[in-house]
Amino acid sequence: MMANRDAPIPEFQKQSDFVWDIPTAYKKGMLVPGRMFASKQLLQDMDRTVYDQLANVASLRGIQQHALCMPDAHSGYGFPIGGVAAFDPEEGIISPGGIGFDINCGMRLVTTNLTYKEVKPRLKQLVDLLFQRVPAGVGCKGFVKLDKKLFQQIMTQGAGWCVDNGFGWHEDLAAIEDNGCIKQADPAFVSDKAMTRGMDQLGTLGSGNHYLEIQYAGEIFDQAVAKKLGIISEDQICVMVHCGSRGFGHQIGTDYLKIFLDKMASYKLNVLDPELACAPFQSKEGQQYYSAMACAANMAFANRQVILHRIRECFSETFGKSPEKLEMNMVYDVAHNIAKLEKHTVDGKMKEVVVHRKGATRAFGPGRKELTGKFNKMGQPVIIGGSMETGSYLLLGTEGALEQTFGSTAHGSGRTMSRTQAKRDFNGEQLQKDMEKRGIYVRTTSYSGLAEEAGKAYKPISVVVDTLERAGISKKIVGLKPLGNIKG
Amino acid sequence: MSYKFLSDVAIADTAFEATGKTLTELFQSAAVALITTLADPKTVKPALAKVIELKAETVDKLLFNFLEELVYLKDTDAMVFSKVTVTVDEQKLTLLATVKGDTVKPAEQKLGQDIKAVTMHYFRVEKTNGWKAQVVLDI
């Protein structure tokens, strides 16, 4: 009863030093080739289950061009994490397993005008206050009290609801993917169970690899673009948040997984892994899931918005200045677990496709109509979250991503070690002490959880990001270094 | 009746194998693996009690729905667990469980990881000499 860790290594067809194809002959049923974005070393070190999972994705009805895999890929359930797949909206499917249970898990980056030297002496005070005010860990509840009616407003209005209700600034919305609100959301297709599970969780981090991190802009690769995004010096303090739609999205994923498993036979759909359960995109169930998924995506945008509000309060209290004076401006907010109907070039023609991104980020280059304001000219910011020990990156989407990956890129550094193994190899308390000696102050609700997130459990993020740049699907703008971290 | 966490099935998630001579024992083992992932049951007081009653068409669905119900209680009641007592009727495929635990109290409980979902990924229930199941939890 093992995962397919013994999957054969494919006979890769090299397209370039950073692009490798898995031919359809690799596994029976593949409709299109798999395509891996990876350096030779990352490819050699890749968890082999990824190949098998990518081949399974390549066999789903209506898939276009290639089943894609980003350099941070590792095995997931159903789709690999770091997977991107586009489906024809008429012939093809939508699959919750291509999005993940944590719908619109994503990243948010915020600037300050504080410097490393100003924050360092008050770092503990600041992190302790954030740890107190931003609920994290198992079963955490938020401070915003909602009833069913208000929660339904959040489902349809997303981050905009928060701004209208005093949790943020109007200009925040312009720096969120889809302005923090996906239009096709319809609460009619959300179960009561999902609502009761998520209603008390607005403004909470959760656990696993979710975090809130105080960072400094350790390395600026493109001064001009960084400046346009609000980052001007290498000692500037920023704040990064990684979390999603909490129990609400998780329940929607579970609900529709069960619905799709029961319905697949009636649509003559057969999948190689039950986690690839799917429905035709145009079917009643497919459209209902798409609407429910958007509700969860909007809740996740709202969740990160309320967390930002709390972060601003904590900074303001610690440094005795208003968040406006501290220039706590949004850089951007991106989703990395989502499906979207977008126009892309397929076989030389522009057409609509349903792009699934699971542990992958939209990375649109300049000119896309979805990008508004300054982003339309410069391209879309991409936030790549690394481990708590190694740092993260701010990138920019490119034309190359639109040409090669349906406008997509990686989402993080990617795990290489299982959680169970990491708990055996690392001790949470010791790790916390070691990190403090290196100048990184961490608070957590779970020491075993902290051990699971050790830097050595992840791929080297600089190698992943260099691969993205050299493959032409993202451009490096800023490297961010950790200073303080809150783990759930 | 026992369970063990598997280090080579899921990288970013938590996988376990549970066994039992009977279905009741299997479900009991799987429930303990799940509640132990959330928090060390020894550090949780039995301050609250919940009852779960379920019926399903297959053994697989009964186990999946049972574990999913525990995840649901964790979020709706902000609850971690000290003890689960379950009885499964193998013929009728029904289940009655009593779940004890407390609201989350980080100061007194040794918390583990939040569970997002029970997945269908390599989800299996097999009849061997007794019963064996493999479960991957999304973390």
XYZ file of C-alpha atoms in Angstrom, chain A residues 1-5 47 49 52-53 74-78 101-102 137-139 141 193 196-197 200-201 206-208 210 246-247 250-251 254 257-258 261-262 273-275 415-421 424 445-449 452-453, chain B residues 5-15 17 37-39 57 61 64-65 68-69 71-72 74-80 104 106 109-126 132-134 136 138-139:
112
model
C 0.000 0.000 0.000
C 2.651 2.500 -1.056
C 2.656 5.610 -3.172
C 4.157 5.198 -6.589
C 7.601 6.218 -5.405
C 10.729 13.025 -6.043
C 6.154 10.218 -7.729
C 3.679 9.494 -12.282
C 1.322 12.187 -10.977
C 7.000 17.622 -5.214
C 4.412 14.901 -4.971
C 0.987 15.891 -3.722
C -2.365 14.157 -3.833
C -3.792 13.850 -7.331
C -8.207 21.616 -0.456
C -6.780 24.965 0.637
C -2.302 26.970 14.934
C -4.845 24.167 15.297
C -8.431 25.281 15.930
C -10.569 31.438 15.929
C -21.111 22.394 6.826
C -20.161 26.547 10.008
C -16.614 25.218 9.695
C -15.187 31.820 12.987
C -11.848 31.675 11.172
C -3.791 28.122 10.397
C -0.787 25.819 10.603
C 1.345 23.571 8.378
C 1.554 28.885 6.847
C -8.979 27.793 6.228
C -11.646 25.225 7.165
C -11.040 22.728 2.998
C -14.675 21.684 3.454
C -13.951 17.744 0.549
C -14.412 15.602 -4.083
C -17.188 13.314 -2.819
C -16.404 10.738 -7.206
C -20.070 9.743 -7.225
C -6.145 8.440 -8.750
C -9.381 9.241 -6.832
C -7.875 12.607 -5.850
C 9.690 20.242 0.091
C 12.258 17.484 -0.262
C 11.731 15.761 3.082
C 8.477 14.362 4.472
C 6.961 15.886 7.590
C 7.294 12.587 9.440
C 10.994 12.390 8.550
C 12.623 12.552 13.361
C 1.999 27.076 18.765
C 3.582 23.710 17.931
C 7.217 22.685 18.325
C 6.672 19.494 16.349
C 5.149 21.682 13.647
C 8.518 19.913 10.203
C 9.250 23.325 8.678
C 3.014 7.216 10.602
C 4.621 6.623 7.200
C 7.533 8.813 6.150
C 7.682 7.839 2.486
C 4.110 8.172 1.214
C 3.403 11.897 1.429
C 5.997 14.663 1.456
C 4.015 17.721 2.494
C 1.216 15.835 4.204
C 0.877 13.174 6.909
C 0.283 9.534 6.028
C -1.292 3.025 8.365
C -1.678 14.554 14.634
C -3.706 17.486 16.020
C -2.486 17.338 19.630
C -22.620 2.164 1.697
C -16.788 5.586 2.862
C -13.466 8.393 5.311
C -16.627 10.082 6.632
C -13.697 13.763 8.113
C -16.222 14.283 10.940
C -11.697 17.206 11.258
C -15.023 19.052 11.053
C -11.877 20.374 15.215
C -12.814 23.533 13.300
C -16.453 24.091 14.288
C -15.797 23.599 18.003
C -12.115 24.703 17.949
C -11.536 21.344 19.578
C -8.662 18.930 20.114
C -7.748 24.552 22.029
C -2.027 26.273 23.660
C -1.851 21.312 25.400
C 0.988 19.977 23.259
C -0.395 20.955 19.856
C 0.615 19.341 16.588
C -0.529 20.203 13.073
C -3.866 21.408 11.813
C -5.479 18.958 9.391
C -7.058 20.538 6.326
C -8.705 17.408 5.004
C -8.768 13.647 4.824
C -7.661 12.863 1.276
C -8.568 10.047 -1.111
C -4.915 9.855 -2.091
C -3.927 6.185 -1.747
C -6.830 5.869 0.663
C -7.381 2.176 1.209
C -9.192 -0.158 3.561
C -8.211 -3.801 3.156
C -5.677 -2.514 7.470
C -6.097 1.058 6.192
C -3.844 3.706 4.705
C -3.136 10.586 3.859
C -3.691 17.119 4.027
C -1.667 19.378 6.339
